């Protein structure tokens, strides 16, 4: 895939540390964001383990379908985080994940938790992922509007995360890739601060320049309060 890509992570305005981690590997067509959770730097450890183990599994020599390899990589990341929890007695350590790999002009996107993937195609933005979060479950049941969910005090509660022994499989989807597509991966520090129409407007005017798009998205999240770490990866597909 011919693509220009950039990633940026920012601590934000309120937090003392950045527990997000990301990877942009255009050569392997591999893009990842992980958003760690847990006290005493445990979140940083979990998100770093997740990104490193996905990179190791997915960029090495391989055969087999990308979707299968991605799910295997997520299981490996989960196992390593659980091992690390046991060693360090950090039972609260966990991380969300969103990852995109490319195979035969198709994007395979996997996510766990509330890190998101979006696609801007022909000027219109749509979400490619559905958050594994308590508020999103309420939205799906019709009990909460999307706008209310964005400001809800329980918006940080994820219902699926790596580092959990019960439910740690990734939800996968595939999307055919077209020239001009702009893929965005983000941690929730972006979308809890910046509504989708504003994300769309920023990508419309700067999506062909992924670095500029990333800088504008992070700046906007911070202007809106920067309550969380914000991490973004933008991939512009060339012709
Ligand atoms: Ca976060």
Coordinates of C-alpha atoms and ligand atoms in Angstrom, one line a residue:
X1 CA 0.0 0.0 0.0
X2 CA 1.4 3.4 -0.9
X3 CA 0.7 5.5 2.2
X4 CA 2.0 8.5 4.2
X5 CA 1.6 8.0 7.9
X6 CA 2.3 9.9 11.1
X7 CA 1.7 9.3 14.8
X8 CA 1.7 11.7 17.8
X9 CA 1.1 11.2 21.5
X10 CA 0.7 14.0 24.0
X11 CA 0.3 13.9 27.8
X12 CA -2.5 16.5 27.7
X13 CA -3.2 19.2 30.3
X14 CA -4.2 17.3 33.4
X15 CA -2.3 14.1 33.7
X16 CA 1.2 13.8 35.0
X17 CA 2.2 10.9 32.8
X18 CA 1.4 9.5 29.4
X19 CA 0.1 5.9 29.6
X20 CA -0.6 5.7 25.8
X21 CA 1.8 4.0 23.4
X22 CA 1.8 3.8 19.6
X23 CA 3.6 2.4 16.6
X24 CA 3.7 3.7 13.0
X25 CA 5.5 1.2 10.8
X26 CA 4.7 2.1 7.2
X27 CA 7.1 -0.5 5.8
X28 CA 5.1 -3.3 7.4
X29 CA 1.8 -1.5 7.0
X30 CA 1.3 -1.8 10.8
X31 CA -0.3 0.9 12.9
X32 CA -1.1 0.5 16.6
X33 CA -2.3 2.5 19.6
X34 CA -2.6 1.2 23.2
X35 CA -4.1 3.2 26.1
X36 CA -2.9 1.8 29.4
X37 CA -4.7 1.7 32.7
X38 CA -3.6 1.1 36.3
X39 CA -1.8 3.1 39.0
X40 CA 1.9 3.5 39.7
X41 CA 3.0 3.5 36.1
X42 CA 1.4 0.2 35.5
X43 CA -0.6 1.6 32.6
X44 CA 2.6 2.6 30.8
X45 CA 4.0 -0.8 31.2
X46 CA 0.8 -2.5 29.9
X47 CA 0.5 -0.3 26.8
X48 CA 4.2 -0.7 26.0
X49 CA 4.0 -4.5 26.3
X50 CA 0.9 -4.5 24.0
X51 CA 2.6 -2.5 21.3
X52 CA 5.9 -4.3 21.5
X53 CA 4.4 -7.8 21.3
X54 CA 2.1 -6.9 18.4
X55 CA 5.0 -5.5 16.5
X56 CA 7.1 -8.6 17.2
X57 CA 4.4 -11.0 16.2
X58 CA 3.1 -9.0 13.1
X59 CA 6.2 -7.6 11.6
X60 CA 8.2 -10.9 11.7
X61 CA 8.3 -13.5 9.0
X62 CA 4.9 -15.1 8.6
X63 CA 2.4 -17.0 6.6
X64 CA -1.4 -17.2 7.2
X65 CA -4.1 -14.6 6.9
X66 CA -3.6 -11.2 8.5
X67 CA -6.8 -11.4 10.5
X68 CA -5.7 -14.7 12.1
X69 CA -2.2 -13.3 12.8
X70 CA -3.7 -10.2 14.3
X71 CA -5.9 -12.1 16.7
X72 CA -3.0 -14.4 17.6
X73 CA -0.9 -11.3 18.3
X74 CA -3.5 -9.8 20.6
X75 CA -3.7 -13.1 22.5
X76 CA 0.1 -13.1 22.9
X77 CA 0.0 -9.5 24.1
X78 CA -2.7 -10.4 26.6
X79 CA -0.7 -13.4 27.9
X80 CA 2.4 -11.2 28.4
X81 CA 0.5 -8.6 30.3
X82 CA -1.1 -11.2 32.5
X83 CA 2.4 -12.6 33.2
X84 CA 3.7 -9.2 34.0
X85 CA 0.8 -8.6 36.4
X86 CA 1.6 -11.8 38.3
X87 CA 5.3 -10.9 38.5
X88 CA 4.8 -7.3 39.6
X89 CA 1.7 -7.9 41.6
X90 CA -0.1 -5.3 39.5
X91 CA -3.5 -6.8 39.2
X92 CA -5.0 -3.5 38.0
X93 CA -2.8 -3.2 35.0
X94 CA -4.5 -3.3 31.6
X95 CA -4.7 -1.6 28.2
X96 CA -7.0 -1.0 25.4
X97 CA -5.8 -1.5 21.8
X98 CA -6.6 -0.6 18.3
X99 CA -4.4 -1.9 15.4
X100 CA -4.5 -1.8 11.7
X101 CA -2.7 -4.2 9.3
X102 CA -2.9 -4.3 5.5
X103 CA -3.3 -7.3 3.3
X104 CA -4.2 -7.4 -0.4
X105 CA -5.5 -3.8 -0.5
X106 CA -7.7 -4.4 2.5
X107 CA -7.3 -2.9 6.0
X108 CA -7.8 -5.3 8.8
X109 CA -8.7 -3.5 12.0
X110 CA -8.8 -5.0 15.5
X111 CA -9.8 -3.3 18.7
X112 CA -10.2 -4.1 22.4
X113 CA -11.8 -1.4 24.6
X114 CA -12.4 2.2 23.7
X115 CA -9.6 3.1 21.4
X116 CA -11.0 3.9 18.0
X117 CA -10.5 3.7 14.3
X118 CA -12.2 6.1 11.9
X119 CA -12.2 6.4 8.1
X120 CA -12.5 9.6 6.1
X121 CA -13.6 8.7 2.6
X122 CA -14.7 11.2 0.0
X123 CA -14.9 13.8 2.7
X124 CA -17.1 11.9 5.1
X125 CA -16.0 10.5 8.4
X126 CA -17.3 7.2 9.8
X127 CA -16.3 5.1 12.8
X128 CA -14.9 1.7 12.0
X129 CA -15.0 0.5 15.6
X130 CA -17.7 0.3 18.3
X131 CA -16.3 1.0 21.8
X132 CA -16.2 -1.8 24.3
X133 CA -17.4 0.5 27.1
X134 CA -20.2 0.8 29.5
X135 CA -21.5 4.0 28.0
X136 CA -21.6 2.5 24.5
X137 CA -23.6 -0.4 25.8
X138 CA -26.1 2.1 27.1
X139 CA -26.1 3.9 23.7
X140 CA -26.8 0.6 21.9
X141 CA -29.7 -0.1 24.2
X142 CA -31.1 3.4 23.4
X143 CA -30.7 4.5 27.0
X144 CA -28.1 7.2 26.4
X145 CA -27.4 9.5 23.4
X146 CA -24.0 9.7 21.8
X147 CA -23.6 13.2 23.1
X148 CA -24.5 12.3 26.6
X149 CA -22.2 9.3 26.5
X150 CA -19.3 11.6 25.6
X151 CA -19.7 13.7 28.8
X152 CA -20.9 10.9 31.0
X153 CA -19.0 10.4 34.3
X154 CA -18.7 6.7 33.7
X155 CA -17.3 7.1 30.1
X156 CA -14.0 5.7 31.2
X157 CA -15.3 2.3 32.1
X158 CA -14.2 -0.2 29.5
X159 CA -15.9 -3.6 29.2
X160 CA -13.0 -5.3 27.4
X161 CA -9.3 -4.9 27.9
X162 CA -6.0 -6.7 27.6
X163 CA -4.8 -7.8 31.0
X164 CA -8.2 -9.3 31.8
X165 CA -8.4 -13.1 31.9
X166 CA -12.0 -13.2 31.0
X167 CA -12.5 -11.3 27.7
X168 CA -9.5 -10.2 25.8
X169 CA -10.2 -11.1 22.2
X170 CA -10.1 -8.3 19.6
X171 CA -13.2 -7.4 17.6
X172 CA -12.0 -7.5 13.9
X173 CA -13.3 -5.9 10.8
X174 CA -12.1 -5.5 7.2
X175 CA -12.3 -2.6 4.9
X176 CA -11.3 -2.3 1.3
X177 CA -8.8 0.4 0.8
X178 CA -9.3 3.1 -1.8
X179 CA -6.9 5.8 -3.1
X180 CA -7.5 9.0 -1.0
X181 CA -8.7 7.2 2.1
X182 CA -7.6 8.7 5.4
X183 CA -7.5 6.2 8.3
X184 CA -7.4 7.6 11.9
X185 CA -6.6 5.6 15.0
X186 CA -7.0 7.4 18.3
X187 CA -7.0 6.9 22.1
X188 CA -10.1 8.2 23.9
X189 CA -8.3 11.3 24.9
X190 CA -9.1 12.6 21.4
X191 CA -12.8 11.6 21.0
X192 CA -13.9 12.5 24.6
X193 CA -12.6 16.0 24.0
X194 CA -13.3 16.6 20.3
X195 CA -16.6 15.7 18.7
X196 CA -16.7 13.7 15.5
X197 CA -17.8 16.6 13.2
X198 CA -14.7 18.6 14.3
X199 CA -12.4 15.5 13.8
X200 CA -14.0 15.3 10.3
X201 CA -13.3 19.0 9.5
X202 CA -9.7 18.7 10.6
X203 CA -9.1 15.6 8.5
X204 CA -10.9 17.2 5.5
X205 CA -8.4 20.0 5.4
X206 CA -5.3 18.2 6.5
X207 CA -5.7 14.5 5.9
X208 CA -3.3 14.4 3.0
X209 CA -0.6 15.7 5.3
X210 CA -0.7 13.2 8.2
X211 CA 1.7 15.1 10.4
X212 CA -0.3 18.3 10.2
X213 CA -3.5 16.3 10.8
X214 CA -2.0 14.8 14.0
X215 CA -0.8 18.1 15.3
X216 CA -4.1 19.8 14.7
X217 CA -6.1 16.9 16.4
X218 CA -3.8 16.9 19.5
X219 CA -4.0 20.7 19.7
X220 CA -7.7 20.7 19.5
X221 CA -8.0 18.0 22.3
X222 CA -5.8 20.2 24.5
X223 CA -7.7 23.4 23.7
X224 CA -10.8 21.5 24.8
X225 CA -9.3 20.7 28.1
X226 CA -6.8 18.0 27.5
X227 CA -8.2 15.9 30.3
X228 CA -6.5 12.7 29.2
X229 CA -3.5 11.6 27.2
X230 CA -4.2 12.0 23.5
X231 CA -2.6 9.7 20.9
X232 CA -3.4 9.8 17.1
X233 CA -2.2 7.9 14.1
X234 CA -3.2 9.2 10.6
X235 CA -2.6 7.1 7.5
X236 CA -3.3 8.7 4.1
X237 CA -3.5 6.3 1.2
X238 CA -1.9 7.6 -2.0
X239 CA -2.8 6.7 -5.6
Ligands
LIG1 CA1 -7.3 7.3 27.8

